[in-house]
PDB file of C-alpha atoms in Angstrom:
ATOM      1  CA  MET A   1     121.867  81.392  84.519  1.00 53.00           C
ATOM      2  CA  LEU A   2     122.033  84.185  87.091  1.00 59.00           C
ATOM      3  CA  VAL A   3     122.539  83.190  90.731  1.00 63.00           C
ATOM      4  CA  TYR A   4     121.728  85.611  93.569  1.00 67.00           C
ATOM      5  CA  GLU A   5     123.107  85.370  97.063  1.00 73.00           C
ATOM      6  CA  TYR A   6     120.729  83.824  99.571  1.00 78.00           C
ATOM      7  CA  VAL A   7     118.428  86.328 101.254  1.00 83.00           C
ATOM      8  CA  ASP A   8     116.770  85.340 104.512  1.00 88.00           C
ATOM      9  CA  ASN A   9     113.636  87.443 104.251  1.00 95.00           C
ATOM     10  CA  GLY A  10     112.490  86.659 100.731  1.00 96.00           C
ATOM     11  CA  ASN A  11     110.950  89.537  98.824  1.00 98.00           C
ATOM     12  CA  LEU A  12     109.117  92.689  99.822  1.00 99.00           C
ATOM     13  CA  GLU A  13     105.816  91.667  98.240  1.00 98.00           C
ATOM     14  CA  GLN A  14     105.285  88.767 100.637  1.00 98.00           C
ATOM     15  CA  TRP A  15     105.778  91.039 103.657  1.00 98.00           C
ATOM     16  CA  LEU A  16     103.449  93.741 102.363  1.00 98.00           C
ATOM     17  CA  HIS A  17     100.664  91.489 101.090  1.00 98.00           C
ATOM     18  CA  GLY A  18     101.127  88.123 102.786  1.00 95.00           C
ATOM     19  CA  ASP A  19      99.594  86.972 106.059  1.00 95.00           C
ATOM     20  CA  VAL A  20     101.824  88.632 108.670  1.00 94.00           C
ATOM     21  CA  GLY A  21      99.274  88.780 111.486  1.00 94.00           C
ATOM     22  CA  PRO A  22      97.690  91.818 113.152  1.00 95.00           C
ATOM     23  CA  VAL A  23     100.974  93.772 113.295  1.00 96.00           C
ATOM     24  CA  SER A  24     103.448  93.958 110.437  1.00 97.00           C
ATOM     25  CA  PRO A  25     107.114  93.223 111.209  1.00 97.00           C
ATOM     26  CA  LEU A  26     107.824  96.055 108.775  1.00 98.00           C
ATOM     27  CA  THR A  27     107.877  99.121 110.996  1.00 98.00           C
ATOM     28  CA  TRP A  28     107.860 102.573 109.437  1.00 98.00           C
ATOM     29  CA  ASP A  29     111.623 102.853 109.919  1.00 98.00           C
ATOM     30  CA  ILE A  30     112.226  99.474 108.278  1.00 99.00           C
ATOM     31  CA  ARG A  31     110.004 100.451 105.362  1.00 99.00           C
ATOM     32  CA  MET A  32     111.925 103.681 104.850  1.00 99.00           C
ATOM     33  CA  LYS A  33     115.193 101.756 105.073  1.00 99.00           C
ATOM     34  CA  ILE A  34     113.949  99.497 102.288  1.00 99.00           C
ATOM     35  CA  ALA A  35     112.762 102.466 100.221  1.00 99.00           C
ATOM     36  CA  ILE A  36     116.038 104.348 100.592  1.00 99.00           C
ATOM     37  CA  GLY A  37     118.129 101.269  99.837  1.00 99.00           C
ATOM     38  CA  THR A  38     116.085 100.580  96.726  1.00 99.00           C
ATOM     39  CA  ALA A  39     116.414 104.204  95.628  1.00 99.00           C
ATOM     40  CA  LYS A  40     120.190 103.999  96.059  1.00 99.00           C
ATOM     41  CA  GLY A  41     120.315 100.853  93.943  1.00 98.00           C
ATOM     42  CA  LEU A  42     118.340 102.494  91.146  1.00 99.00           C
ATOM     43  CA  ALA A  43     120.428 105.664  91.422  1.00 98.00           C
ATOM     44  CA  TYR A  44     123.530 103.557  90.807  1.00 98.00           C
ATOM     45  CA  LEU A  45     121.966 101.976  87.728  1.00 98.00           C
ATOM     46  CA  HIS A  46     120.936 105.375  86.344  1.00 98.00           C
ATOM     47  CA  GLU A  47     123.794 107.616  87.442  1.00 96.00           C
ATOM     48  CA  GLY A  48     126.741 105.391  88.333  1.00 96.00           C
ATOM     49  CA  LEU A  49     127.044 103.372  85.136  1.00 95.00           C
ATOM     50  CA  GLU A  50     127.769 104.159  81.491  1.00 94.00           C
ATOM     51  CA  PRO A  51     125.710 103.255  79.629  1.00 95.00           C
ATOM     52  CA  LYS A  52     123.006 103.685  82.236  1.00 96.00           C
ATOM     53  CA  VAL A  53     120.667 100.811  82.989  1.00 97.00           C
ATOM     54  CA  VAL A  54     116.885 101.202  83.006  1.00 97.00           C
ATOM     55  CA  HIS A  55     115.485  98.341  85.088  1.00 98.00           C
ATOM     56  CA  ARG A  56     112.003  98.435  83.520  1.00 97.00           C
ATOM     57  CA  ASP A  57     110.352  96.184  86.114  1.00 98.00           C
ATOM     58  CA  VAL A  58     110.655  97.876  89.507  1.00 98.00           C
ATOM     59  CA  LYS A  59     108.095  96.225  91.799  1.00 98.00           C
ATOM     60  CA  SER A  60     107.830  94.774  95.298  1.00 99.00           C
ATOM     61  CA  SER A  61     108.408  91.161  94.237  1.00 98.00           C
ATOM     62  CA  ASN A  62     111.739  92.210  92.700  1.00 98.00           C
ATOM     63  CA  ILE A  63     113.031  93.716  95.942  1.00 98.00           C
ATOM     64  CA  LEU A  64     114.845  91.008  97.910  1.00 98.00           C
ATOM     65  CA  LEU A  65     115.467  91.448 101.642  1.00 98.00           C
ATOM     66  CA  ASP A  66     118.295  90.086 103.774  1.00 97.00           C
ATOM     67  CA  LYS A  67     118.024  89.279 107.483  1.00 95.00           C
ATOM     68  CA  LYS A  68     118.662  92.934 108.391  1.00 97.00           C
ATOM     69  CA  TRP A  69     116.019  94.154 105.922  1.00 98.00           C
ATOM     70  CA  ASN A  70     118.599  95.516 103.498  1.00 98.00           C
ATOM     71  CA  PRO A  71     117.031  95.562 100.023  1.00 98.00           C
ATOM     72  CA  LYS A  72     118.542  94.202  96.836  1.00 97.00           C
ATOM     73  CA  VAL A  73     117.072  95.092  93.461  1.00 98.00           C
ATOM     74  CA  SER A  74     116.701  91.869  91.461  1.00 96.00           C
ATOM     75  CA  ASP A  75     115.488  90.500  88.111  1.00 94.00           C
ATOM     76  CA  PHE A  76     117.170  92.388  85.296  1.00 94.00           C
ATOM     77  CA  GLY A  77     115.526  90.311  82.590  1.00 91.00           C
ATOM     78  CA  LEU A  78     113.727  93.332  81.129  1.00 94.00           C
ATOM     79  CA  ALA A  79     116.525  95.868  81.688  1.00 96.00           C
ATOM     80  CA  LYS A  80     117.628  98.135  78.843  1.00 96.00           C
ATOM     81  CA  LEU A  81     120.866 100.065  78.303  1.00 95.00           C
ATOM     82  CA  LEU A  82     120.664 103.792  77.583  1.00 94.00           C
ATOM     83  CA  GLY A  83     123.772 105.556  76.296  1.00 89.00           C
ATOM     84  CA  SER A  84     124.747 109.076  77.309  1.00 80.00           C
ATOM     85  CA  GLU A  85     123.823 110.460  73.878  1.00 80.00           C
ATOM     86  CA  ALA A  86     120.298 109.022  73.970  1.00 82.00           C
ATOM     87  CA  SER A  87     117.411 110.565  75.884  1.00 86.00           C
ATOM     88  CA  TYR A  88     115.251 107.478  75.422  1.00 88.00           C
ATOM     89  CA  VAL A  89     115.063 104.124  73.687  1.00 91.00           C
ATOM     90  CA  THR A  90     111.985 102.893  71.842  1.00 92.00           C
ATOM     91  CA  THR A  91     111.065  99.363  72.794  1.00 92.00           C
ATOM     92  CA  ARG A  92     108.115  97.019  73.127  1.00 91.00           C
ATOM     93  CA  VAL A  93     106.189  97.874  76.270  1.00 93.00           C
ATOM     94  CA  MET A  94     107.065  95.464  79.053  1.00 94.00           C
ATOM     95  CA  GLY A  95     106.761  95.570  82.814  1.00 93.00           C
ATOM     96  CA  THR A  96     104.069  94.953  85.383  1.00 96.00           C
ATOM     97  CA  PHE A  97     100.602  96.495  85.149  1.00 95.00           C
ATOM     98  CA  GLY A  98     100.170  99.165  87.798  1.00 97.00           C
ATOM     99  CA  TYR A  99     103.848 100.082  87.905  1.00 98.00           C
ATOM    100  CA  VAL A 100     104.429 101.079  84.261  1.00 98.00           C
ATOM    101  CA  SER A 101     104.662 104.818  83.583  1.00 98.00           C
ATOM    102  CA  PRO A 102     101.876 106.305  81.421  1.00 97.00           C
ATOM    103  CA  GLU A 103     104.214 107.734  78.771  1.00 96.00           C
ATOM    104  CA  TYR A 104     106.046 104.440  78.324  1.00 96.00           C
ATOM    105  CA  ALA A 105     102.779 102.497  78.161  1.00 96.00           C
ATOM    106  CA  SER A 106     101.376 104.800  75.463  1.00 96.00           C
ATOM    107  CA  THR A 107     104.473 105.432  73.315  1.00 95.00           C
ATOM    108  CA  GLY A 108     107.030 102.706  74.034  1.00 95.00           C
ATOM    109  CA  MET A 109     109.603 105.455  74.674  1.00 94.00           C
ATOM    110  CA  LEU A 110     111.667 104.343  77.665  1.00 96.00           C
ATOM    111  CA  ASN A 111     114.173 106.163  79.849  1.00 96.00           C
ATOM    112  CA  GLU A 112     115.081 106.323  83.518  1.00 97.00           C
ATOM    113  CA  GLY A 113     111.985 108.430  84.212  1.00 97.00           C
ATOM    114  CA  SER A 114     109.939 105.267  83.793  1.00 98.00           C
ATOM    115  CA  ASP A 115     111.847 103.632  86.660  1.00 98.00           C
ATOM    116  CA  VAL A 116     111.261 106.767  88.744  1.00 99.00           C
ATOM    117  CA  TYR A 117     107.513 106.457  88.197  1.00 99.00           C
ATOM    118  CA  SER A 118     107.624 102.769  89.124  1.00 99.00           C
ATOM    119  CA  PHE A 119     109.582 103.622  92.262  1.00 99.00           C
ATOM    120  CA  GLY A 120     106.900 106.151  93.192  1.00 99.00           C
ATOM    121  CA  VAL A 121     104.262 103.430  92.937  1.00 99.00           C
ATOM    122  CA  LEU A 122     106.478 101.098  94.969  1.00 99.00           C
ATOM    123  CA  LEU A 123     106.867 103.760  97.664  1.00 99.00           C
ATOM    124  CA  MET A 124     103.085 104.176  97.800  1.00 99.00           C
ATOM    125  CA  GLU A 125     102.812 100.417  98.199  1.00 99.00           C
ATOM    126  CA  ILE A 126     105.348 100.496 101.040  1.00 99.00           C
ATOM    127  CA  ILE A 127     103.488 103.300 102.819  1.00 99.00           C
ATOM    128  CA  THR A 128      99.963 101.962 102.391  1.00 99.00           C
ATOM    129  CA  GLY A 129     100.399  98.189 102.287  1.00 98.00           C
ATOM    130  CA  ARG A 130      98.123  98.177  99.221  1.00 98.00           C
ATOM    131  CA  SER A 131      98.774  96.552  95.852  1.00 98.00           C
ATOM    132  CA  PRO A 132      99.090  98.844  92.797  1.00 98.00           C
ATOM    133  CA  ILE A 133      96.010  97.199  91.293  1.00 98.00           C
ATOM    134  CA  ASP A 134      93.501  95.438  93.539  1.00 97.00           C
ATOM    135  CA  TYR A 135      90.170  94.441  92.002  1.00 97.00           C
ATOM    136  CA  SER A 136      88.847  93.272  95.367  1.00 96.00           C
ATOM    137  CA  ARG A 137      88.552  96.881  96.539  1.00 96.00           C
ATOM    138  CA  PRO A 138      85.709  99.334  95.815  1.00 95.00           C
ATOM    139  CA  PRO A 139      85.803 100.991  92.362  1.00 92.00           C
ATOM    140  CA  GLY A 140      87.449 104.194  93.593  1.00 92.00           C
ATOM    141  CA  GLU A 141      90.205 102.281  95.364  1.00 96.00           C
ATOM    142  CA  MET A 142      91.238  99.654  92.809  1.00 98.00           C
ATOM    143  CA  ASN A 143      94.028 101.772  91.323  1.00 98.00           C
ATOM    144  CA  LEU A 144      96.552 102.711  94.017  1.00 98.00           C
ATOM    145  CA  VAL A 145      97.914 105.799  92.246  1.00 98.00           C
ATOM    146  CA  ASP A 146      94.471 107.309  91.649  1.00 97.00           C
ATOM    147  CA  TRP A 147      93.294 106.532  95.186  1.00 98.00           C
ATOM    148  CA  PHE A 148      96.509 107.853  96.711  1.00 98.00           C
ATOM    149  CA  LYS A 149      96.353 111.141  94.813  1.00 96.00           C
ATOM    150  CA  GLY A 150      92.702 111.547  95.704  1.00 96.00           C
ATOM    151  CA  MET A 151      93.329 110.976  99.407  1.00 96.00           C
ATOM    152  CA  VAL A 152      96.130 113.537  99.493  1.00 95.00           C
ATOM    153  CA  ALA A 153      94.153 116.067  97.434  1.00 94.00           C
ATOM    154  CA  SER A 154      91.175 115.734  99.802  1.00 94.00           C
ATOM    155  CA  ARG A 155      93.425 116.335 102.851  1.00 92.00           C
ATOM    156  CA  HIS A 156      93.256 112.745 104.097  1.00 93.00           C
ATOM    157  CA  GLY A 157      96.915 111.887 103.680  1.00 92.00           C
ATOM    158  CA  GLU A 158      97.275 110.745 107.268  1.00 92.00           C
ATOM    159  CA  GLU A 159      94.666 108.019 106.654  1.00 95.00           C
ATOM    160  CA  ILE A 160      96.605 106.178 103.958  1.00 97.00           C
ATOM    161  CA  VAL A 161      99.292 104.626 106.179  1.00 98.00           C
ATOM    162  CA  ASP A 162      99.173 100.829 106.420  1.00 98.00           C
ATOM    163  CA  PRO A 163      97.046 100.032 109.506  1.00 97.00           C
ATOM    164  CA  LEU A 164      99.344  97.083 110.258  1.00 98.00           C
ATOM    165  CA  ILE A 165     102.114  99.515 111.226  1.00 98.00           C
ATOM    166  CA  GLU A 166     101.907  99.536 115.016  1.00 96.00           C
ATOM    167  CA  VAL A 167     103.679 102.870 115.576  1.00 97.00           C
ATOM    168  CA  GLN A 168     102.565 105.427 113.029  1.00 95.00           C
ATOM    169  CA  PRO A 169     105.141 107.789 111.480  1.00 96.00           C
ATOM    170  CA  SER A 170     105.530 111.356 112.632  1.00 95.00           C
ATOM    171  CA  PRO A 171     103.662 113.923 110.523  1.00 93.00           C
ATOM    172  CA  ARG A 172     106.995 115.265 109.295  1.00 93.00           C
ATOM    173  CA  ALA A 173     108.190 111.829 108.153  1.00 95.00           C
ATOM    174  CA  LEU A 174     104.865 111.090 106.477  1.00 96.00           C
ATOM    175  CA  LYS A 175     104.807 114.425 104.652  1.00 94.00           C
ATOM    176  CA  ARG A 176     108.291 113.772 103.328  1.00 95.00           C
ATOM    177  CA  ALA A 177     107.332 110.338 101.988  1.00 97.00           C
ATOM    178  CA  LEU A 178     104.061 111.546 100.459  1.00 97.00           C
ATOM    179  CA  LEU A 179     105.789 114.393  98.662  1.00 96.00           C
ATOM    180  CA  VAL A 180     108.386 112.035  97.207  1.00 97.00           C
ATOM    181  CA  CYS A 181     105.605 109.769  95.924  1.00 98.00           C
ATOM    182  CA  LEU A 182     103.801 112.633  94.252  1.00 96.00           C
ATOM    183  CA  ARG A 183     106.981 113.977  92.657  1.00 97.00           C
ATOM    184  CA  CYS A 184     107.818 110.534  91.258  1.00 98.00           C
ATOM    185  CA  ILE A 185     104.459 110.046  89.554  1.00 97.00           C
ATOM    186  CA  ASP A 186     104.294 113.479  87.920  1.00 97.00           C
ATOM    187  CA  MET A 187     102.533 113.011  84.582  1.00 95.00           C
ATOM    188  CA  ASP A 188     105.258 115.150  82.998  1.00 95.00           C
ATOM    189  CA  ALA A 189     108.215 112.767  83.020  1.00 94.00           C
ATOM    190  CA  ASN A 190     110.645 115.682  82.649  1.00 93.00           C
ATOM    191  CA  LYS A 191     109.541 117.061  86.012  1.00 95.00           C
ATOM    192  CA  ARG A 192     110.192 113.871  87.943  1.00 97.00           C
ATOM    193  CA  PRO A 193     113.298 113.948  90.153  1.00 98.00           C
ATOM    194  CA  LYS A 194     116.349 111.820  89.415  1.00 98.00           C
ATOM    195  CA  MET A 195     116.881 108.795  91.643  1.00 98.00           C
ATOM    196  CA  GLY A 196     119.887 110.466  93.275  1.00 98.00           C
ATOM    197  CA  GLN A 197     117.663 113.407  94.210  1.00 97.00           C
ATOM    198  CA  ILE A 198     115.075 111.004  95.581  1.00 98.00           C
ATOM    199  CA  VAL A 199     117.681 109.446  97.869  1.00 98.00           C
ATOM    200  CA  HIS A 200     118.480 112.914  99.206  1.00 97.00           C
ATOM    201  CA  MET A 201     114.801 113.754  99.633  1.00 96.00           C
ATOM    202  CA  LEU A 202     114.119 110.593 101.620  1.00 97.00           C
ATOM    203  CA  GLU A 203     117.186 111.067 103.819  1.00 95.00           C
ATOM    204  CA  ALA A 204     116.940 114.834 104.230  1.00 87.00           C
ATOM    205  CA  ASP A 205     116.394 116.417 107.620  1.00 74.00           C
ATOM    206  CA  ASP A 206     115.701 119.794 105.997  1.00 65.00           C
ATOM    207  CA  PHE A 207     112.131 119.019 104.949  1.00 57.00           C
ATOM    208  CA  PRO A 208     110.454 120.874 103.252  1.00 55.00           C
ATOM    209  CA  PHE A 209     112.931 120.553 100.416  1.00 54.00           C
ATOM    210  CA  ARG A 210     114.269 123.671  98.795  1.00 53.00           C
ATOM    211  CA  THR A 211     112.747 123.954  95.352  1.00 51.00           C
ATOM    212  CA  VAL A 212     111.564 126.569  92.894  1.00 44.00           C
ATOM    213  CA  SER A 213     109.372 124.167  90.919  1.00 53.00           C
ATOM    214  CA  PRO A 214     105.733 125.343  90.866  1.00 53.00           C
ATOM    215  CA  VAL A 215     104.563 121.728  90.768  1.00 53.00           C
ATOM    216  CA  ALA A 216     106.698 120.828  93.777  1.00 56.00           C
ATOM    217  CA  CYS A 217     105.421 123.869  95.661  1.00 56.00           C
ATOM    218  CA  PHE A 218     101.817 122.881  94.920  1.00 57.00           C
ATOM    219  CA  LEU A 219     102.400 119.319  96.103  1.00 58.00           C
ATOM    220  CA  HIS A 220     104.161 120.585  99.205  1.00 59.00           C
ATOM    221  CA  ASN A 221     101.139 122.748 100.017  1.00 62.00           C
ATOM    222  CA  LEU A 222      98.892 119.695  99.733  1.00 61.00           C
ATOM    223  CA  VAL A 223     100.816 117.592 102.226  1.00 60.00           C
ATOM    224  CA  GLN A 224     100.993 120.484 104.692  1.00 60.00           C
ATOM    225  CA  PHE A 225      97.399 119.688 105.632  1.00 56.00           C
ATOM    226  CA  ILE A 226      98.487 116.562 107.493  1.00 61.00           C
ATOM    227  CA  PRO A 227      97.860 117.536 111.128  1.00 60.00           C
ATOM    228  CA  GLU A 228     100.613 117.686 113.709  1.00 61.00           C
ATOM    229  CA  TYR A 229      99.863 115.502 116.720  1.00 50.00           C
TER     230      TYR A 229
END
């Protein structure tokens, strides 16, 4: 039996998708605090341990929140160990629909890149307040990743922010978060950033990030269309 310390604010899912009234208690700054804290936790699992730990079930219901909104990554029931000599481990596909990376879902080949993809979906969820899969929405909006990419590609990135956030983020802060999302869900798992890099990207004041990656440059050009106001 695994016992966690008591957390006053339950899990992230209930705050994003529960009945919180007309204004969410989760301000933009609190949401970014949760995202950064979660990224740091995953970075420790991937880069601070040997063998590294792949969580395999990163999702909002597995992010516990204390009274100061500090996040704690929970539920390691599906976690897998990955030694330094191994680039992946082949395993039965597990996880939660909507968060699982495409390459893991199709091949069963798992590494930390799968957690990075799941974190990207989680960050989209944090930004938009939408569930990864929501069959109550119109056909083009049921899948969060597809809808999100379409909104950014059509220059409507500023319209995706959760309407329950009373004070909207600055264009600069939003661009930073959108770019991180898009980098995390790159269909080429080898081009996704490491979790340690993601922490830096979310905390960085020097946005746009320095990069020579053509994909990153293309994504950066997309989010530049968010208007300054």
